[in-house]
Amino acid sequence: MCKPSFFRALLAGVILALSAGIAQAEIVIKFSHVVAENTPKGKGALLFKKLAEEQLKGKVTVEVYPNSSLFGDGKEMEALLLGDVQLIAPSLSKFDRYTKQIQVFDLPFLFKDIDAVHRFQNGAVGQAILGSLKKKNLAGLGYWDNGMKQLSANKPLRKPEDAKGLKFRIQASDILEAQFKAVGAFPQKLAFAEVYQALETGVVDGAENPWSNIYSQKFFEVQKYITESNNGYLGYMLVTNAKFWNGLPADVRKTLEEILAEVTTQVNQWATEFSENDRQKIKDSGKSELLKLTPEELAAWKAAMKSVYDKFTPEIGQEIIDAAVAANN
Ligand code: LMR
């Protein structure tokens, strides 16, 4: 006859095996972001969920929280460091507290197009910036595009003087603050979730955003004019808590990294499509007039914002700016 101690040991073994199984099945990745689902980032988060749950069935669950529904700007990074969320993709403008070099992406009229941005991101300097957050327990997993920013307001902005005295909503970035001050405007740092209301109620007069954000957040319904200024790049860094990421089983981490590489390619393709299609939808709506700049007008905006470079070069580093400029060729 078996002794009770044998059964106890057997039971303990079964419980241990079960809990190991459960522990493995319980890798939950919460992915929080602030934009709508019908944007490059919104769709990218959903594609990551689909692929991760297919390829790591029973091992990984991904929960996606769009539209600041879990954490908004200002809170998401803190939540990531505290382990309340495992993946976020804030715009590059929102990292300046963590690394000064990343501010290069906010310099006005720096990149001539998205291909130039990609050359810079994929080069040695761009990759070094991605790795530069390690000391803050953040691991940069990749760059995602949204697109080039367009200026909008309730009055036509053709010349830099047109912006004088207007209040513009900006992301939490000192460079963007300096950019609007350089044209005599009053920049206000506001969380993305507050922008529509601020524009609607006149708390601010204008803003800058890529087409997909202007469309999906309906900013075009409360801005009479959008200047096709392409005055800067808005992209994201996909970032995780380094301790969490390095603590994942090696095979799971490898698969997730492969998935992320695939998702990144797709997101960037979507970003190009959204930029074209959402611009067209806004134009067709007739709610906002799109303004094209002449070469002379464009040159005047560039000249007016040039002082931002002088002010921030010491913080960012001349060699970083040089690498970005070189990516234009
Ligand atoms: C903004 O705050 O305007 C953007 O960074 C929002 C986003 O994530 O695209």
mmCIF file of C-alpha atoms and ligand atoms in Angstrom:
data_model
loop_
_atom_site.group_PDB
_atom_site.id
_atom_site.type_symbol
_atom_site.label_atom_id
_atom_site.label_comp_id
_atom_site.label_asym_id
_atom_site.label_seq_id
_atom_site.Cartn_x
_atom_site.Cartn_y
_atom_site.Cartn_z
ATOM 1 C CA MET A 1 0.000 0.000 0.000
ATOM 2 C CA CYS A 2 1.248 3.496 -0.860
ATOM 3 C CA LYS A 3 2.089 5.759 2.022
ATOM 4 C CA PRO A 4 0.302 9.159 2.452
ATOM 5 C CA SER A 5 3.686 10.891 2.051
ATOM 6 C CA PHE A 6 3.963 9.376 -1.422
ATOM 7 C CA PHE A 7 0.602 10.922 -2.395
ATOM 8 C CA ARG A 8 1.617 14.229 -0.933
ATOM 9 C CA ALA A 9 4.824 14.227 -2.990
ATOM 10 C CA LEU A 10 2.863 13.197 -6.084
ATOM 11 C CA LEU A 11 0.331 15.986 -5.528
ATOM 12 C CA ALA A 12 3.082 18.524 -4.981
ATOM 13 C CA GLY A 13 4.732 17.386 -8.224
ATOM 14 C CA VAL A 14 1.470 17.725 -10.157
ATOM 15 C CA ILE A 15 0.852 21.205 -8.709
ATOM 16 C CA LEU A 16 4.397 22.235 -9.573
ATOM 17 C CA ALA A 17 4.064 20.988 -13.152
ATOM 18 C CA LEU A 18 0.700 22.698 -13.549
ATOM 19 C CA SER A 19 1.900 25.971 -12.153
ATOM 20 C CA ALA A 20 4.969 25.860 -14.383
ATOM 21 C CA GLY A 21 2.604 25.385 -17.317
ATOM 22 C CA ILE A 22 0.410 28.245 -16.140
ATOM 23 C CA ALA A 23 3.409 30.468 -15.537
ATOM 24 C CA GLN A 24 4.525 29.862 -19.122
ATOM 25 C CA ALA A 25 1.075 30.582 -20.489
ATOM 26 C CA GLU A 26 0.907 33.771 -18.574
ATOM 27 C CA ILE A 27 3.279 36.054 -20.403
ATOM 28 C CA VAL A 28 0.943 38.973 -20.868
ATOM 29 C CA ILE A 29 2.206 41.881 -22.934
ATOM 30 C CA LYS A 30 0.166 45.008 -22.463
ATOM 31 C CA PHE A 31 0.706 47.380 -25.381
ATOM 32 C CA SER A 32 -0.569 50.876 -24.653
ATOM 33 C CA HIS A 33 -0.667 53.752 -27.120
ATOM 34 C CA VAL A 34 -2.411 57.080 -27.645
ATOM 35 C CA VAL A 35 -3.601 57.017 -31.253
ATOM 36 C CA ALA A 36 -6.637 55.553 -33.029
ATOM 37 C CA GLU A 37 -6.652 51.985 -34.335
ATOM 38 C CA ASN A 38 -6.923 53.110 -37.970
ATOM 39 C CA THR A 39 -3.423 54.599 -38.010
ATOM 40 C CA PRO A 40 -0.033 53.004 -38.763
ATOM 41 C CA LYS A 41 0.776 52.595 -35.055
ATOM 42 C CA GLY A 42 -2.741 51.422 -34.166
ATOM 43 C CA LYS A 43 -2.705 48.774 -36.881
ATOM 44 C CA GLY A 44 0.880 47.813 -36.049
ATOM 45 C CA ALA A 45 -0.053 47.061 -32.446
ATOM 46 C CA LEU A 46 -2.907 44.828 -33.618
ATOM 47 C CA LEU A 47 -0.723 43.010 -36.145
ATOM 48 C CA PHE A 48 1.871 42.378 -33.430
ATOM 49 C CA LYS A 49 -0.871 40.896 -31.239
ATOM 50 C CA LYS A 50 -2.132 38.656 -34.047
ATOM 51 C CA LEU A 51 1.291 37.319 -35.025
ATOM 52 C CA ALA A 52 2.529 36.895 -31.447
ATOM 53 C CA GLU A 53 -0.588 35.008 -30.376
ATOM 54 C CA GLU A 54 -0.464 32.807 -33.503
ATOM 55 C CA GLN A 55 3.226 31.992 -33.336
ATOM 56 C CA LEU A 56 3.472 31.772 -29.551
ATOM 57 C CA LYS A 57 0.087 30.196 -28.955
ATOM 58 C CA GLY A 58 -0.445 29.434 -25.293
ATOM 59 C CA LYS A 59 2.746 31.238 -24.295
ATOM 60 C CA VAL A 60 2.030 34.890 -25.003
ATOM 61 C CA THR A 61 -1.086 37.016 -24.836
ATOM 62 C CA VAL A 62 -1.015 40.591 -26.079
ATOM 63 C CA GLU A 63 -3.517 43.155 -24.845
ATOM 64 C CA VAL A 64 -3.693 46.330 -26.918
ATOM 65 C CA TYR A 65 -4.999 49.560 -25.372
ATOM 66 C CA PRO A 66 -5.419 52.303 -28.032
ATOM 67 C CA ASN A 67 -6.456 55.958 -27.742
ATOM 68 C CA SER A 68 -4.880 56.646 -24.319
ATOM 69 C CA SER A 69 -7.440 54.207 -22.847
ATOM 70 C CA LEU A 70 -4.926 52.728 -20.398
ATOM 71 C CA PHE A 71 -2.177 55.345 -20.166
ATOM 72 C CA GLY A 72 -1.877 58.685 -21.940
ATOM 73 C CA ASP A 73 1.156 60.832 -22.703
ATOM 74 C CA GLY A 74 3.246 61.571 -19.692
ATOM 75 C CA LYS A 75 2.129 58.431 -17.875
ATOM 76 C CA GLU A 76 2.990 55.647 -20.305
ATOM 77 C CA MET A 77 6.756 55.773 -19.826
ATOM 78 C CA GLU A 78 6.400 55.739 -16.064
ATOM 79 C CA ALA A 79 3.964 52.811 -16.359
ATOM 80 C CA LEU A 80 6.494 50.939 -18.488
ATOM 81 C CA LEU A 81 9.234 51.409 -15.924
ATOM 82 C CA LEU A 82 6.890 50.283 -13.153
ATOM 83 C CA GLY A 83 5.907 47.163 -15.119
ATOM 84 C CA ASP A 84 2.247 48.171 -15.497
ATOM 85 C CA VAL A 85 2.611 47.933 -19.276
ATOM 86 C CA GLN A 86 5.229 46.069 -21.329
ATOM 87 C CA LEU A 87 5.251 47.767 -24.720
ATOM 88 C CA ILE A 88 4.694 51.356 -25.786
ATOM 89 C CA ALA A 89 5.580 53.371 -28.889
ATOM 90 C CA PRO A 90 5.689 57.068 -27.968
ATOM 91 C CA SER A 91 6.651 59.585 -30.584
ATOM 92 C CA LEU A 92 10.373 60.373 -30.632
ATOM 93 C CA SER A 93 9.519 63.876 -29.411
ATOM 94 C CA LYS A 94 8.495 62.448 -26.041
ATOM 95 C CA PHE A 95 11.871 60.940 -25.087
ATOM 96 C CA ASP A 96 13.916 64.055 -24.480
ATOM 97 C CA ARG A 97 13.953 63.499 -20.723
ATOM 98 C CA TYR A 98 15.662 60.159 -21.353
ATOM 99 C CA THR A 99 18.180 61.006 -24.049
ATOM 100 C CA LYS A 100 19.142 64.388 -25.481
ATOM 101 C CA GLN A 101 20.436 62.951 -28.774
ATOM 102 C CA ILE A 102 16.979 61.798 -29.766
ATOM 103 C CA GLN A 103 15.942 65.443 -30.067
ATOM 104 C CA VAL A 104 17.603 65.425 -33.480
ATOM 105 C CA PHE A 105 14.376 63.995 -34.916
ATOM 106 C CA ASP A 106 12.461 67.141 -33.904
ATOM 107 C CA LEU A 107 14.689 69.642 -35.716
ATOM 108 C CA PRO A 108 12.536 71.516 -38.243
ATOM 109 C CA PHE A 109 13.018 70.720 -41.937
ATOM 110 C CA LEU A 110 15.927 68.368 -41.194
ATOM 111 C CA PHE A 111 14.989 65.357 -43.315
ATOM 112 C CA LYS A 112 13.982 65.873 -46.918
ATOM 113 C CA ASP A 113 11.746 62.789 -46.923
ATOM 114 C CA ILE A 114 10.982 59.506 -45.161
ATOM 115 C CA ASP A 115 13.681 57.608 -47.087
ATOM 116 C CA ALA A 116 16.259 59.973 -45.612
ATOM 117 C CA VAL A 117 14.825 59.332 -42.138
ATOM 118 C CA HIS A 118 15.193 55.568 -42.703
ATOM 119 C CA ARG A 119 18.798 55.921 -43.873
ATOM 120 C CA PHE A 120 19.574 57.806 -40.671
ATOM 121 C CA GLN A 121 17.647 55.406 -38.400
ATOM 122 C CA ASN A 122 19.297 52.337 -39.939
ATOM 123 C CA GLY A 123 22.782 53.843 -39.837
ATOM 124 C CA ALA A 124 25.232 53.696 -36.949
ATOM 125 C CA VAL A 125 23.984 56.874 -35.246
ATOM 126 C CA GLY A 126 20.306 55.949 -35.483
ATOM 127 C CA GLN A 127 21.032 52.515 -34.056
ATOM 128 C CA ALA A 128 23.141 54.004 -31.258
ATOM 129 C CA ILE A 129 20.209 56.263 -30.291
ATOM 130 C CA LEU A 130 17.975 53.183 -30.201
ATOM 131 C CA GLY A 131 20.389 51.537 -27.759
ATOM 132 C CA SER A 132 21.004 54.659 -25.708
ATOM 133 C CA LEU A 133 18.081 54.129 -23.343
ATOM 134 C CA LYS A 134 19.552 50.973 -21.796
ATOM 135 C CA LYS A 135 20.933 52.805 -18.803
ATOM 136 C CA LYS A 136 17.389 53.903 -17.966
ATOM 137 C CA ASN A 137 16.144 50.272 -18.045
ATOM 138 C CA LEU A 138 14.442 50.900 -21.378
ATOM 139 C CA ALA A 139 15.120 48.783 -24.454
ATOM 140 C CA GLY A 140 14.455 50.369 -27.850
ATOM 141 C CA LEU A 141 13.100 47.665 -30.156
ATOM 142 C CA GLY A 142 12.721 49.644 -33.359
ATOM 143 C CA TYR A 143 11.523 52.770 -35.091
ATOM 144 C CA TRP A 144 8.041 53.079 -36.574
ATOM 145 C CA ASP A 145 6.931 55.819 -38.951
ATOM 146 C CA ASN A 146 3.881 57.950 -38.855
ATOM 147 C CA GLY A 147 4.814 60.649 -41.352
ATOM 148 C CA MET A 148 5.796 64.223 -42.006
ATOM 149 C CA LYS A 149 4.014 66.887 -39.957
ATOM 150 C CA GLN A 150 1.710 69.502 -41.451
ATOM 151 C CA LEU A 151 0.878 72.830 -39.825
ATOM 152 C CA SER A 152 -2.784 73.630 -39.256
ATOM 153 C CA ALA A 153 -4.728 76.614 -37.936
ATOM 154 C CA ASN A 154 -7.948 78.534 -38.383
ATOM 155 C CA LYS A 155 -6.181 81.097 -40.525
ATOM 156 C CA PRO A 156 -4.038 80.390 -43.573
ATOM 157 C CA LEU A 157 -0.376 79.874 -42.711
ATOM 158 C CA ARG A 158 1.634 80.722 -45.814
ATOM 159 C CA LYS A 159 4.425 82.806 -44.358
ATOM 160 C CA PRO A 160 6.109 82.443 -40.968
ATOM 161 C CA GLU A 161 4.635 85.853 -39.997
ATOM 162 C CA ASP A 162 1.163 84.319 -40.281
ATOM 163 C CA ALA A 163 1.889 82.228 -37.187
ATOM 164 C CA LYS A 164 2.847 85.228 -35.089
ATOM 165 C CA GLY A 165 0.777 85.569 -31.916
ATOM 166 C CA LEU A 166 -1.079 82.256 -32.454
ATOM 167 C CA LYS A 167 -1.188 79.522 -29.831
ATOM 168 C CA PHE A 168 -0.011 76.137 -31.071
ATOM 169 C CA ARG A 169 -0.412 72.808 -29.369
ATOM 170 C CA ILE A 170 2.888 70.949 -29.248
ATOM 171 C CA GLN A 171 4.090 67.596 -27.979
ATOM 172 C CA ALA A 172 6.224 67.662 -24.838
ATOM 173 C CA SER A 173 9.445 68.670 -26.584
ATOM 174 C CA ASP A 174 11.703 71.641 -25.946
ATOM 175 C CA ILE A 175 12.747 71.726 -29.593
ATOM 176 C CA LEU A 176 9.161 72.029 -30.766
ATOM 177 C CA GLU A 177 8.670 74.774 -28.218
ATOM 178 C CA ALA A 178 11.655 76.665 -29.655
ATOM 179 C CA GLN A 179 10.432 76.027 -33.200
ATOM 180 C CA PHE A 180 7.153 77.880 -32.607
ATOM 181 C CA LYS A 181 8.757 80.607 -30.517
ATOM 182 C CA ALA A 182 11.117 81.235 -33.441
ATOM 183 C CA VAL A 183 8.133 82.396 -35.534
ATOM 184 C CA GLY A 184 6.631 84.495 -32.746
ATOM 185 C CA ALA A 185 3.933 81.965 -31.814
ATOM 186 C CA PHE A 186 2.954 80.678 -28.364
ATOM 187 C CA PRO A 187 3.521 76.929 -28.030
ATOM 188 C CA GLN A 188 1.605 74.922 -25.434
ATOM 189 C CA LYS A 189 2.554 71.399 -24.411
ATOM 190 C CA LEU A 190 -0.606 69.297 -24.300
ATOM 191 C CA ALA A 191 -1.247 65.561 -24.150
ATOM 192 C CA PHE A 192 -2.474 64.070 -27.415
ATOM 193 C CA ALA A 193 -5.812 63.086 -25.888
ATOM 194 C CA GLU A 194 -6.565 66.763 -25.184
ATOM 195 C CA VAL A 195 -5.794 68.168 -28.617
ATOM 196 C CA TYR A 196 -9.197 67.919 -30.302
ATOM 197 C CA GLN A 197 -10.957 69.725 -27.506
ATOM 198 C CA ALA A 198 -8.251 72.349 -27.245
ATOM 199 C CA LEU A 199 -8.618 73.099 -30.956
ATOM 200 C CA GLU A 200 -12.394 73.014 -30.831
ATOM 201 C CA THR A 201 -12.710 75.353 -27.886
ATOM 202 C CA GLY A 202 -9.969 77.721 -29.002
ATOM 203 C CA VAL A 203 -7.608 76.942 -26.119
ATOM 204 C CA VAL A 204 -5.097 76.743 -28.962
ATOM 205 C CA ASP A 205 -5.354 78.087 -32.512
ATOM 206 C CA GLY A 206 -3.273 75.553 -34.337
ATOM 207 C CA ALA A 207 -1.180 72.399 -34.222
ATOM 208 C CA GLU A 208 1.182 70.216 -36.235
ATOM 209 C CA ASN A 209 0.621 66.550 -36.972
ATOM 210 C CA PRO A 210 0.949 63.991 -39.765
ATOM 211 C CA TRP A 211 -2.065 63.347 -41.996
ATOM 212 C CA SER A 212 -3.158 60.125 -40.289
ATOM 213 C CA ASN A 213 -3.453 61.823 -36.905
ATOM 214 C CA ILE A 214 -5.192 64.879 -38.373
ATOM 215 C CA TYR A 215 -7.685 62.565 -40.039
ATOM 216 C CA SER A 216 -8.255 59.891 -37.382
ATOM 217 C CA GLN A 217 -8.607 62.436 -34.561
ATOM 218 C CA LYS A 218 -10.830 64.673 -36.710
ATOM 219 C CA PHE A 219 -8.557 67.688 -36.191
ATOM 220 C CA PHE A 220 -9.406 68.733 -39.767
ATOM 221 C CA GLU A 221 -12.979 69.346 -38.668
ATOM 222 C CA VAL A 222 -11.823 72.034 -36.261
ATOM 223 C CA GLN A 223 -8.996 73.549 -38.333
ATOM 224 C CA LYS A 224 -9.949 75.567 -41.402
ATOM 225 C CA TYR A 225 -6.522 75.422 -43.064
ATOM 226 C CA ILE A 226 -3.753 72.864 -43.312
ATOM 227 C CA THR A 227 -0.448 73.954 -44.787
ATOM 228 C CA GLU A 228 1.398 71.191 -46.634
ATOM 229 C CA SER A 229 4.566 72.143 -44.806
ATOM 230 C CA ASN A 230 6.219 68.764 -44.182
ATOM 231 C CA ASN A 231 8.064 70.704 -41.499
ATOM 232 C CA GLY A 232 9.284 67.743 -39.491
ATOM 233 C CA TYR A 233 9.132 64.012 -38.958
ATOM 234 C CA LEU A 234 6.808 62.255 -36.540
ATOM 235 C CA GLY A 235 7.897 58.713 -35.828
ATOM 236 C CA TYR A 236 7.964 56.396 -32.860
ATOM 237 C CA MET A 237 10.336 54.319 -30.838
ATOM 238 C CA LEU A 238 8.941 50.980 -29.881
ATOM 239 C CA VAL A 239 10.180 50.521 -26.373
ATOM 240 C CA THR A 240 9.971 47.941 -23.607
ATOM 241 C CA ASN A 241 11.177 47.529 -20.053
ATOM 242 C CA ALA A 242 14.687 46.077 -20.455
ATOM 243 C CA LYS A 243 14.410 43.910 -17.333
ATOM 244 C CA PHE A 244 11.115 42.417 -18.554
ATOM 245 C CA TRP A 245 12.459 41.817 -22.059
ATOM 246 C CA ASN A 246 15.701 40.215 -20.937
ATOM 247 C CA GLY A 247 13.773 38.039 -18.485
ATOM 248 C CA LEU A 248 11.699 36.429 -21.249
ATOM 249 C CA PRO A 249 12.601 32.854 -22.244
ATOM 250 C CA ALA A 250 15.208 33.189 -25.020
ATOM 251 C CA ASP A 251 13.094 31.409 -27.653
ATOM 252 C CA VAL A 252 10.057 33.598 -26.911
ATOM 253 C CA ARG A 253 12.142 36.769 -27.080
ATOM 254 C CA LYS A 254 13.699 35.691 -30.377
ATOM 255 C CA THR A 255 10.310 34.986 -31.933
ATOM 256 C CA LEU A 256 8.919 38.307 -30.686
ATOM 257 C CA GLU A 257 11.894 40.156 -32.164
ATOM 258 C CA GLU A 258 11.386 38.449 -35.513
ATOM 259 C CA ILE A 259 7.708 39.358 -35.414
ATOM 260 C CA LEU A 260 8.550 42.967 -34.577
ATOM 261 C CA ALA A 261 10.879 43.189 -37.576
ATOM 262 C CA GLU A 262 8.044 42.016 -39.813
ATOM 263 C CA VAL A 263 5.540 44.380 -38.178
ATOM 264 C CA THR A 264 7.931 47.324 -38.558
ATOM 265 C CA THR A 265 8.172 46.805 -42.320
ATOM 266 C CA GLN A 266 4.392 46.636 -42.543
ATOM 267 C CA VAL A 267 3.831 49.694 -40.318
ATOM 268 C CA ASN A 268 6.165 51.771 -42.449
ATOM 269 C CA GLN A 269 4.360 50.698 -45.598
ATOM 270 C CA TRP A 270 1.024 51.587 -44.005
ATOM 271 C CA ALA A 271 2.448 54.947 -42.936
ATOM 272 C CA THR A 272 3.163 55.829 -46.564
ATOM 273 C CA GLU A 273 -0.330 54.748 -47.602
ATOM 274 C CA PHE A 274 -2.066 56.553 -44.725
ATOM 275 C CA SER A 275 -0.170 59.764 -45.476
ATOM 276 C CA GLU A 276 -1.504 59.763 -49.035
ATOM 277 C CA ASN A 277 -4.987 58.431 -48.408
ATOM 278 C CA ASP A 278 -5.824 60.447 -45.300
ATOM 279 C CA ARG A 279 -4.607 63.638 -46.970
ATOM 280 C CA GLN A 280 -6.954 62.895 -49.854
ATOM 281 C CA LYS A 281 -9.887 62.126 -47.520
ATOM 282 C CA ILE A 282 -9.367 65.440 -45.722
ATOM 283 C CA LYS A 283 -9.217 67.251 -49.054
ATOM 284 C CA ASP A 284 -12.379 65.519 -50.288
ATOM 285 C CA SER A 285 -14.240 66.372 -47.069
ATOM 286 C CA GLY A 286 -14.019 70.060 -47.939
ATOM 287 C CA LYS A 287 -13.869 70.823 -44.213
ATOM 288 C CA SER A 288 -10.318 72.058 -44.308
ATOM 289 C CA GLU A 289 -8.512 73.844 -47.125
ATOM 290 C CA LEU A 290 -5.097 72.470 -48.024
ATOM 291 C CA LEU A 291 -2.457 75.080 -48.796
ATOM 292 C CA LYS A 292 0.635 74.407 -50.907
ATOM 293 C CA LEU A 293 3.729 76.519 -50.289
ATOM 294 C CA THR A 294 5.742 78.131 -53.067
ATOM 295 C CA PRO A 295 9.519 77.450 -52.954
ATOM 296 C CA GLU A 296 10.009 81.016 -51.637
ATOM 297 C CA GLU A 297 7.448 80.551 -48.853
ATOM 298 C CA LEU A 298 9.020 77.234 -47.871
ATOM 299 C CA ALA A 299 12.457 78.869 -47.774
ATOM 300 C CA ALA A 300 11.082 81.607 -45.498
ATOM 301 C CA TRP A 301 9.773 79.030 -42.979
ATOM 302 C CA LYS A 302 13.116 77.230 -43.002
ATOM 303 C CA ALA A 303 15.021 80.457 -42.459
ATOM 304 C CA ALA A 304 12.696 81.566 -39.655
ATOM 305 C CA MET A 305 13.198 78.294 -37.768
ATOM 306 C CA LYS A 306 16.946 78.048 -38.330
ATOM 307 C CA SER A 307 17.765 79.492 -34.899
ATOM 308 C CA VAL A 308 16.525 76.248 -33.305
ATOM 309 C CA TYR A 309 19.604 74.476 -34.682
ATOM 310 C CA ASP A 310 21.993 76.955 -33.078
ATOM 311 C CA LYS A 311 20.257 76.655 -29.750
ATOM 312 C CA PHE A 312 20.141 72.848 -29.577
ATOM 313 C CA THR A 313 23.305 71.734 -31.376
ATOM 314 C CA PRO A 314 25.362 71.678 -28.145
ATOM 315 C CA GLU A 315 22.812 69.361 -26.476
ATOM 316 C CA ILE A 316 22.303 67.042 -29.425
ATOM 317 C CA GLY A 317 25.864 66.990 -30.741
ATOM 318 C CA GLN A 318 27.105 68.335 -34.076
ATOM 319 C CA GLU A 319 28.140 64.880 -35.298
ATOM 320 C CA ILE A 320 24.610 63.561 -34.829
ATOM 321 C CA ILE A 321 23.104 66.423 -36.796
ATOM 322 C CA ASP A 322 25.774 65.953 -39.483
ATOM 323 C CA ALA A 323 24.849 62.261 -39.792
ATOM 324 C CA ALA A 324 21.182 63.210 -40.194
ATOM 325 C CA VAL A 325 21.999 65.829 -42.839
ATOM 326 C CA ALA A 326 24.210 63.305 -44.676
ATOM 327 C CA ALA A 327 21.250 60.896 -44.809
ATOM 328 C CA ASN A 328 19.523 63.337 -47.164
ATOM 329 C CA ASN A 329 21.990 62.447 -49.945
HETATM 330 C C1 LMR B 1 1.180 63.673 -30.716
HETATM 331 O O1 LMR B 1 1.185 63.780 -29.472
HETATM 332 O O2 LMR B 1 0.797 64.565 -31.465
HETATM 333 C C2 LMR B 1 1.648 62.377 -31.318
HETATM 334 O O3 LMR B 1 2.852 62.019 -30.725
HETATM 335 C C3 LMR B 1 0.645 61.299 -31.114
HETATM 336 C C4 LMR B 1 1.127 60.005 -31.702
HETATM 337 O O4 LMR B 1 1.423 59.089 -30.939
HETATM 338 O O5 LMR B 1 1.172 59.928 -32.932
#
